[in-house]
XYZ file of C-alpha atoms in Angstrom:
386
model
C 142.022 78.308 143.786
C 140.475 74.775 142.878
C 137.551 73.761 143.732
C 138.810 71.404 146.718
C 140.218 75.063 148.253
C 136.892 76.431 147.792
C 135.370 74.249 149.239
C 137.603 74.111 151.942
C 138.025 77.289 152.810
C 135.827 78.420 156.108
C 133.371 81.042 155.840
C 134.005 84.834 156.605
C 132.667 85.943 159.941
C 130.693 89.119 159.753
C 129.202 91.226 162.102
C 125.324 91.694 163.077
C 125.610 95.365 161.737
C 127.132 93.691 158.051
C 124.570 90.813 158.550
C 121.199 93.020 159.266
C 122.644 95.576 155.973
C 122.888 91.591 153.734
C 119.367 90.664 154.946
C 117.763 93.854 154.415
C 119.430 94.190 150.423
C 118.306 90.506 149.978
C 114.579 91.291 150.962
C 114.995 93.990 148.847
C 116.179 92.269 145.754
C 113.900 89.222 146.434
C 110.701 91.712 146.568
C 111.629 93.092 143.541
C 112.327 89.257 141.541
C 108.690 88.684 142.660
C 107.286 91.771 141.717
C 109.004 91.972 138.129
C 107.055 88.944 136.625
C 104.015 89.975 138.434
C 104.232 93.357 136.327
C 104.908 91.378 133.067
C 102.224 89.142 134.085
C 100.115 92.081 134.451
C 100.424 93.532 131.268
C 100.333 90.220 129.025
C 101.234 90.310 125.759
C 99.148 92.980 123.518
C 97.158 91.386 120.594
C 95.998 93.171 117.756
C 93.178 92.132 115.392
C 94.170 93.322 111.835
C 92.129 92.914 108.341
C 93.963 93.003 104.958
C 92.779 94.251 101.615
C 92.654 90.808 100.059
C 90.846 87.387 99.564
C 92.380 84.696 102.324
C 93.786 82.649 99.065
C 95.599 85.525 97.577
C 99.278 85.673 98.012
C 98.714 89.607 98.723
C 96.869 87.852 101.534
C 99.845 85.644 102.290
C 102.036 88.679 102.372
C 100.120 90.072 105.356
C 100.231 87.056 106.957
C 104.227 86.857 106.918
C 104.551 90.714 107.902
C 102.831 89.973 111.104
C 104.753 86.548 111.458
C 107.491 88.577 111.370
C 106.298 90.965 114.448
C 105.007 88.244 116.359
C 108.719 86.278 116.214
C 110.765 89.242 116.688
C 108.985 90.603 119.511
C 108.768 87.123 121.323
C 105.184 87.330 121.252
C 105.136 89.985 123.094
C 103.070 91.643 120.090
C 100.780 88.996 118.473
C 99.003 90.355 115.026
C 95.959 88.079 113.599
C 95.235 88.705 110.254
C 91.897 88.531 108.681
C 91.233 88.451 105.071
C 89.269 91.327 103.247
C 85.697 91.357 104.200
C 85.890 89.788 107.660
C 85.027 93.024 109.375
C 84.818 95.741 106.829
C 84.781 95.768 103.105
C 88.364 96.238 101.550
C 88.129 100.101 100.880
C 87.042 100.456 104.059
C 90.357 99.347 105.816
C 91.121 103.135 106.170
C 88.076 104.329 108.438
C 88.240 100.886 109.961
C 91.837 101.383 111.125
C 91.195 105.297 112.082
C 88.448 104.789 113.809
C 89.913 101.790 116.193
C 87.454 98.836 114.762
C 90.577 97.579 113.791
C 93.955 97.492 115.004
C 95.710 97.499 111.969
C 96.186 96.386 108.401
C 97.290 95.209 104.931
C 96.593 97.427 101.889
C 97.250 99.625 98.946
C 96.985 103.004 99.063
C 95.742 103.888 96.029
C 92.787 101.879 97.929
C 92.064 105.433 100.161
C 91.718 107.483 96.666
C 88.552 108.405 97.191
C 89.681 109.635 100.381
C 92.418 112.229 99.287
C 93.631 111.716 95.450
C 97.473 112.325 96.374
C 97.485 109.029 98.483
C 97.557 107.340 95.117
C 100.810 109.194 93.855
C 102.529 106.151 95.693
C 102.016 103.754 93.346
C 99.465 104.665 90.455
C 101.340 106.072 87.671
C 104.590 105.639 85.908
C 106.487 106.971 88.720
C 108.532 109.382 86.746
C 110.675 106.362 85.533
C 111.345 105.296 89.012
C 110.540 101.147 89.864
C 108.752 100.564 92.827
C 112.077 99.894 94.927
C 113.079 103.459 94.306
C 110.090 104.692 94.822
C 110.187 103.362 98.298
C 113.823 104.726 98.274
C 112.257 108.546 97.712
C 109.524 107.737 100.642
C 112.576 106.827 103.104
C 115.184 109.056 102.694
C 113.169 111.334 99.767
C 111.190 113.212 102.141
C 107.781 110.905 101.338
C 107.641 109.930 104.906
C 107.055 113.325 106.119
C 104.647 114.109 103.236
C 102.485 111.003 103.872
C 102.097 111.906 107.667
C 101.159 115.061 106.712
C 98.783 113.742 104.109
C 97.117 111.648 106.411
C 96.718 114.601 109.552
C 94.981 116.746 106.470
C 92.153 113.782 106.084
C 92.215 113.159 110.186
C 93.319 109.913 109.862
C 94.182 108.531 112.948
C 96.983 106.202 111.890
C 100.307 105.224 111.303
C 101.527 104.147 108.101
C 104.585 102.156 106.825
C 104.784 101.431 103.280
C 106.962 98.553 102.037
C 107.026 96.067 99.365
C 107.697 97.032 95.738
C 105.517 95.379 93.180
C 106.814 94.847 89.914
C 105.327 96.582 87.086
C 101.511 95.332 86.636
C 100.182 93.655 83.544
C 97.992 95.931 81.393
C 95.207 93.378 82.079
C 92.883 91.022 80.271
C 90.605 90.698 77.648
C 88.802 88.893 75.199
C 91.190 89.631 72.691
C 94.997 91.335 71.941
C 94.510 95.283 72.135
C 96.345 96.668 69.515
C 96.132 100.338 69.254
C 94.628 102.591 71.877
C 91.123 102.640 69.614
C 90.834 99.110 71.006
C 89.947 100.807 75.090
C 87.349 102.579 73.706
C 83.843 101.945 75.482
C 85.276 99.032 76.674
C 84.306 98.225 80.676
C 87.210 98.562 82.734
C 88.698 97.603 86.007
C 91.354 99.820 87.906
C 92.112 101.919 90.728
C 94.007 105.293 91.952
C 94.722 107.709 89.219
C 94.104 104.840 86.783
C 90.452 105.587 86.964
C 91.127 108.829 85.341
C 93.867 107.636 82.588
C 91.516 104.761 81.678
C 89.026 106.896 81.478
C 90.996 109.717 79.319
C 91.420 106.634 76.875
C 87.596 106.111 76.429
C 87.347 102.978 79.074
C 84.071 103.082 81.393
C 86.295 102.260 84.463
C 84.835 100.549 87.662
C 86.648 100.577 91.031
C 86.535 97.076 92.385
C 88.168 95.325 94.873
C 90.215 92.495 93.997
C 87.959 89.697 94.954
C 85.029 90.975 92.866
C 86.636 91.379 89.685
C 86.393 88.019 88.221
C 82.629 87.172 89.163
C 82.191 90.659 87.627
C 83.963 89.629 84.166
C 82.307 86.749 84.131
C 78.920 87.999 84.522
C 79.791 90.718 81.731
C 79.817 93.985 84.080
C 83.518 94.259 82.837
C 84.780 93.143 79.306
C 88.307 93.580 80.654
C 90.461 94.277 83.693
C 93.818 94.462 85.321
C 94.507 93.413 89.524
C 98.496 93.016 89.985
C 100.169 89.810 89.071
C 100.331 85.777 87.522
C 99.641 84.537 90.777
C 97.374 86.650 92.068
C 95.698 86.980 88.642
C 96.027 82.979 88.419
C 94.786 81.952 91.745
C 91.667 84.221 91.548
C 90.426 82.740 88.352
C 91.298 85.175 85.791
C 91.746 82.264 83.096
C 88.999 81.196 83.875
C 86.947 84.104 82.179
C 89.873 84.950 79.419
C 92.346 83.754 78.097
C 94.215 86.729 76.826
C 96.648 89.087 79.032
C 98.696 91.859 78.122
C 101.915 92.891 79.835
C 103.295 95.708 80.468
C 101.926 98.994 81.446
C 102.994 102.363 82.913
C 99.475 102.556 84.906
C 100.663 100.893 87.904
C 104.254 100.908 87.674
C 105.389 101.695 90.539
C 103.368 100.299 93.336
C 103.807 98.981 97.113
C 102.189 97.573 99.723
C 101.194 99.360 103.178
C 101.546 98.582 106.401
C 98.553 100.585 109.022
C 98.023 101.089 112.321
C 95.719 102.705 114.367
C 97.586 105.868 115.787
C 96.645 105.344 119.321
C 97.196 101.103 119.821
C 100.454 102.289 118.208
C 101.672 105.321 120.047
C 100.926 102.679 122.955
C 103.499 100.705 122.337
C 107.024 100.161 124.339
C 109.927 101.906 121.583
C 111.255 98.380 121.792
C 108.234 96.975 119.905
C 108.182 100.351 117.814
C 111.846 99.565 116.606
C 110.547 95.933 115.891
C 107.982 96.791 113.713
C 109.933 99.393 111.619
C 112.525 96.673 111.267
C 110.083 94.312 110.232
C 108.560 96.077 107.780
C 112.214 96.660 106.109
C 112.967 92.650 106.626
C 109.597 91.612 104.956
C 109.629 94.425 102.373
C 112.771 92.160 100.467
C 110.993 88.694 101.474
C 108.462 89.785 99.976
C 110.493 90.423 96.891
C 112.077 87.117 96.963
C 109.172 85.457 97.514
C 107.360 87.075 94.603
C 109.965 86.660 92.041
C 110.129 83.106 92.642
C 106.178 82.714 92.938
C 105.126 84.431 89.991
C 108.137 83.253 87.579
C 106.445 79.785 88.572
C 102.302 80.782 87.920
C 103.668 83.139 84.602
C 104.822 79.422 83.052
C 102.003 77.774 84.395
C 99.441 80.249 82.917
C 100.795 79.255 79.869
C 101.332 75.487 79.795
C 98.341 74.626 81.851
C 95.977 76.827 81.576
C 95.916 78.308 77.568
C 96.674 81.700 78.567
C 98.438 83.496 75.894
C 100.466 86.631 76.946
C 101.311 89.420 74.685
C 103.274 92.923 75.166
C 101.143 96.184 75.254
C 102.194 98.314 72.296
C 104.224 101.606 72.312
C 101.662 103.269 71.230
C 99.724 102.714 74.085
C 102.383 103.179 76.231
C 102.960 106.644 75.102
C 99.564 107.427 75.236
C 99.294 106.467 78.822
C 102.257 108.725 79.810
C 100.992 111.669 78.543
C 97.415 110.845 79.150
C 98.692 110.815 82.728
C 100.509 113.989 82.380
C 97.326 116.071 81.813
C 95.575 114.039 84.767
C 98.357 114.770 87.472
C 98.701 118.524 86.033
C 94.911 119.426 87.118
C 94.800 117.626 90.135
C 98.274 119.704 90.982
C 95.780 122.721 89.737
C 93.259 121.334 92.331
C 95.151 120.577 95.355
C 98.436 121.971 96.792
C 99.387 119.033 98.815
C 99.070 116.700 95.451
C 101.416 119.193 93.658
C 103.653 119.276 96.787
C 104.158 115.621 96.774
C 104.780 115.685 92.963
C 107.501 117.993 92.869
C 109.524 116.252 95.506
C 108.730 112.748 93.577
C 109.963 114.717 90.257
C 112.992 115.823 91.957
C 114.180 112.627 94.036
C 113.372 110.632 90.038
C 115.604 112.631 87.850
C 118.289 112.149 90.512
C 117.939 108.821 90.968
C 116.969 107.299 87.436
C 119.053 109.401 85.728
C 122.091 107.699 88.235
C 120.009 104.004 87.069
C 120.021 104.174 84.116
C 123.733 105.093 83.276
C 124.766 102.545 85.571
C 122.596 99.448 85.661
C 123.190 97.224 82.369
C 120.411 96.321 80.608
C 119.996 92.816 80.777
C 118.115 92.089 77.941
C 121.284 91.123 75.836
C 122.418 88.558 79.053
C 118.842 87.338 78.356
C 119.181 86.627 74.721
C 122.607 85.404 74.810
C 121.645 82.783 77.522
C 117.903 81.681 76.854
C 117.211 83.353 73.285
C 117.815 81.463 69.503
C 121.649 80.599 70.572
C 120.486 79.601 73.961
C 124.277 79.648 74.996
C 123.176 78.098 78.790
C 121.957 75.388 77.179
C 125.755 74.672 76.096
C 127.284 75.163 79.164
């Protein structure tokens, strides 16, 4: 039929019976158009006031900030996250009560932040990770049976919230000092910054460690409370003035090798939610886990040059020596505080188990790509032919 026909065509005669059932649906469906956005109306969007861990010009900070950008887009603003930096409401190892308690929605943090709390919250992500990267550490957390033991961690300390960790750091800088550390002598008496189980493997090496956050450690270095001390990474490191009290920084380290962000809420303002919003938020926190990656790789390749060629930092490699010595330094720590507490050694053994399954599959298949590395940008520099 065209539209001309349509047009054309006279109406169908109904009855009053046919008529009174059309007016009577109508009202119906009309009542229910108006009262739908009423309802919506009603309710409003929820907002949540959240705190992270960090100083507002860190690009931990920034990381926050993009998780809940991420919520707020997906869910149409139907869930709108502000993010405050560390300190705006409670100190940054207070997050934990803060959240629990329902001062604050949510937040941004570490959990080897909450050690002092329960010292098995730091087995995700202060240690060597039994050879496992942060990426497969969050791998063992997901499908390794770490979700289930971190609820259950958290219920046996009566915290009140809901956590989702994501992010993978890559492996943290041994730190800086006033000059190169060559053997493991060199940590002796020397005040140290660190966190989580570090504490106790610094500590095992003769360091007199001090739990700081990160935006006290450089005021603290520069006022001589610390003669050395690690946070995460070059930006991070670079953007909180770390060159500005020392000039020397060695890499590589097993203390905090495999470590990742996480994502709180309070239980209750999240049990609250609609599933839909629930399912956005677990999404998001997979989505800006690999941003975050992305991000960082391209961030901190930039601020690792520019430590270098503008600001006189000169980097060196920890030796194997100490590297050694920190894994079995950290053997004897984790062994007592198995000794100590159950739940610790619980955790352990399924970290253990998910590891040798999973870096043993690693590294027989992954290439190392140190020879790619030296054949491209080493002596022959072969890129610089093609």
């Amino acid at each position: 039929m065209t539209i001309h026909d349509r047009e054309s065509t006279p109406p169908v005669a109904t009855s009053k019976g046919s008529r009174r059932r059309f007016l009577s649906g109508a009202a119906v469906a009309a009542a229910a158009t108006v009262a739908a956005p009423a309802i919506v109306k009603a309710q409003g969007p929820v907002h949540m006031r959240w705190q992270s861990t960090w100083p507002s010009k860190d690009i931990f900070h920034e990381f926050a900030q993009d998780f809940a950008r991420k919520v707020n887009d997906m869910t149409g603003g139907d869930l709108a996250i502000e993010v405050l930096p560390a300190g705006a409401v409670v100190p940054a190892f207070g997050l934990l009560d803060a959240v629990s308690q329902g001062t604050l929605d949510g937040g941004h943090g570490v959990m080897v932040y909450h050690y002092g709390k329960q010292t098995a919250l730091a087995l995700w992500g202060s240690g060597p990770g039994f050879a496992m990267d942060a990426n497969t550490l969050l791998a063992w957390h997901k499908y390794g049976g770490g979700k289930e033991l971190l609820e259950k961690l958290y219920a046996s300390i009566g915290a009140n919230v809901v956590s989702f960790p994501y992010g993978p750091m890559p492996t943290q800088p041994l730190g800086w000092f006033k000059k190169p550390v060559a053997k493991v002598e060199d940590l002796q008496g020397l005040k140290f910054r660190t966190v989580g189980i570090s504490i106790d493997v610094f500590t095992a090496l003769g360091a007199a460690v001090n739990a700081l956050p990160g935006g006290e450690i450089v005021s603290a270095l520069d006022r001589g409370l610390l003669d050395a001390a690690e946070f995460n990474n070059a930006s991070s490191d670079r953007v909180l003035g770390f060159p500005d009290v020392s000039k020397i920084c060695m890499l590589q380290s097993y203390h905090q090798n495999a470590e990742q962000f996480e994502v709180l809420f309070n239980k209750g303002k999240y049990d609250a939610l609609p599933d839909k919003i629930k399912a956005i938020i677990a999404n998001a926190a997979e989505a800006a886990s690999q941003d975050m990656q992305w991000k960082a790789i391209d961030r901190y390749s930039k601020d690792y040059g520019e430590l270098q060629s503008k600001d006189g930092v000169k980097f060196y490699k920890t030796p194997e020596a100490i590297l050694k010595r920190q894994l079995e330094v950290y053997d004897e720590v984790v062994k007592k505080k198995a000794g100590e507490n159950p739940l610790f050694k619980e955790i352990l053994q399924s970290q253990i188990a998910f590891a040798q399954r999973a870096t043993r599959w690693e590294q027989d298949t992954v290439v190392n790509r140190r020879l790619a590395f030296d054949h491209y940008f080493g002596a022959n520099a072969a890129a610089s032919k093609l």
